[in-house]
Coordinates of C-alpha atoms in Angstrom, one line a residue:
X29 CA 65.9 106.4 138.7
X30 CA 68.3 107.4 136.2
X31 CA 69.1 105.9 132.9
X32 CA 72.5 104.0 134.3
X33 CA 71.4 102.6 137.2
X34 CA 68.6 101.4 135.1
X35 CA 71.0 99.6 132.5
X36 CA 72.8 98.8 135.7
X37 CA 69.8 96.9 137.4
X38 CA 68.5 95.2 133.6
X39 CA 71.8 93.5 133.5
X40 CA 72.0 92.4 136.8
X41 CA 68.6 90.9 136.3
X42 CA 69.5 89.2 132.2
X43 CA 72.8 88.0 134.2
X44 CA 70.8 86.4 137.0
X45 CA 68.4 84.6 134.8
X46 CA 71.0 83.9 132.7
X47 CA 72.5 81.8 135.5
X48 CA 69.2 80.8 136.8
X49 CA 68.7 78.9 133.1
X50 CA 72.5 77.7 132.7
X51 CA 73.5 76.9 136.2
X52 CA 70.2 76.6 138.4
X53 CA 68.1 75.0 136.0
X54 CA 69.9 73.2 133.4
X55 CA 67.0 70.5 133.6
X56 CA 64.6 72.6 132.0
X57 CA 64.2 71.9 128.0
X58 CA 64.7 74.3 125.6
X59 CA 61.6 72.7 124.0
X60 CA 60.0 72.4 127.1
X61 CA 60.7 76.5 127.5
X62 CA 59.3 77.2 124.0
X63 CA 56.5 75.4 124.5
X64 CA 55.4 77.3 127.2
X65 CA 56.5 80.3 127.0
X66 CA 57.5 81.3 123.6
X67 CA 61.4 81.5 124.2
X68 CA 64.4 79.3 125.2
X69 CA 67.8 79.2 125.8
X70 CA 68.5 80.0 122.1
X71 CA 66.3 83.0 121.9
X72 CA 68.0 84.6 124.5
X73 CA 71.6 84.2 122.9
X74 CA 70.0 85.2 119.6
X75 CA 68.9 88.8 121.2
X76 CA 72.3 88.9 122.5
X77 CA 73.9 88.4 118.8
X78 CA 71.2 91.1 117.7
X79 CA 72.3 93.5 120.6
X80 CA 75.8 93.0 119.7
X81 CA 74.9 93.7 115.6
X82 CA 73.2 97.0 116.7
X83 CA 76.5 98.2 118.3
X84 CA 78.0 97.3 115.7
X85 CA 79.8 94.3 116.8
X86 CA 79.6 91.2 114.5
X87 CA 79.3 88.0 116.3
X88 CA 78.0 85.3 114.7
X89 CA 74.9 82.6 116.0
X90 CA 77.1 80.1 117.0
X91 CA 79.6 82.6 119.1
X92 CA 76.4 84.2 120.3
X93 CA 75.4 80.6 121.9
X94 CA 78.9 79.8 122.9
X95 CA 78.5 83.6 124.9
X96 CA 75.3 82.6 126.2
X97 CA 75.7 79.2 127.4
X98 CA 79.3 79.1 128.4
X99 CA 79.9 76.3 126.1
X100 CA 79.5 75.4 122.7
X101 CA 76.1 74.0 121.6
X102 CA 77.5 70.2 121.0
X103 CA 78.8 70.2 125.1
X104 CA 75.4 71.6 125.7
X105 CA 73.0 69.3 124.1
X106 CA 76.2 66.4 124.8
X107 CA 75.7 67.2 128.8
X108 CA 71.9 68.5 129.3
X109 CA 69.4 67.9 126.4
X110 CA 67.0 64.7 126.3
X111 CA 65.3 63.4 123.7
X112 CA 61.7 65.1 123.4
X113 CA 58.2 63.1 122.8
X114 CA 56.7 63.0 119.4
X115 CA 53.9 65.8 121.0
X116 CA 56.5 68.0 122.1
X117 CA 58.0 67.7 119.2
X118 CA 54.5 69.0 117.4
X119 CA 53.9 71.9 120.0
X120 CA 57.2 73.5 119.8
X121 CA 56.7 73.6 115.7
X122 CA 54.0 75.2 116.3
X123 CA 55.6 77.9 119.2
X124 CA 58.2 78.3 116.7
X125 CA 56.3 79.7 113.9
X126 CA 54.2 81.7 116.3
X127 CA 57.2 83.2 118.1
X128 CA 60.4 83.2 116.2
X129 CA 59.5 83.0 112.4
X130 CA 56.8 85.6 112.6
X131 CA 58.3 87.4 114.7
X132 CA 62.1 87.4 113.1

């Protein structure tokens, strides 16, 4: 396969899940995600700001978010977020530290 049709085919698939998390499954916590898995919602708009800094384009957290969810973080949490549990609470500091502040 060559190199474009591989870009081609790893944005097809961020764009899918991208939908698959904003659209499909708006449910799904971003604590709940973290927890789990050691990413969220936010992670992925904050790679996106990253990608966007290595090209040289400046784009700031909050515009980053606004990219990713198709909305600003206030509509998001206003429309989608519920209020997590004391032990979620507990578990995502600790998925945090593990996965973003080591990491970032």
């Amino acid at each position: 396969m060559d190199k474009q049709t591989e870009i081609e085919l790893q944005a097809a698939a961020f764009r899918r899940l991208q939908q698959h998390l904003m659209e499909d499954r708006t449910d799904v916590q971003n604590i709940d995600m973290m927890n789990l898995a050691g990413f969220c919602r936010n992670c992925l708009s904050r790679w996106y700001q990253e990608a966007a800094h290595e090209k040289g384009i400046e784009m700031g957290k909050d515009q980053a978010r606004e990219i990713f969810y198709g909305m600003t973080m206030d509509e998001w949490k206003s429309n989608y977020q519920t209020e997590a549990n004391p032990e979620k609470q507990a578990a995502f500091k600790v998925a945090f530290e593990e996965n973003v502040t080591k990491k970032g």
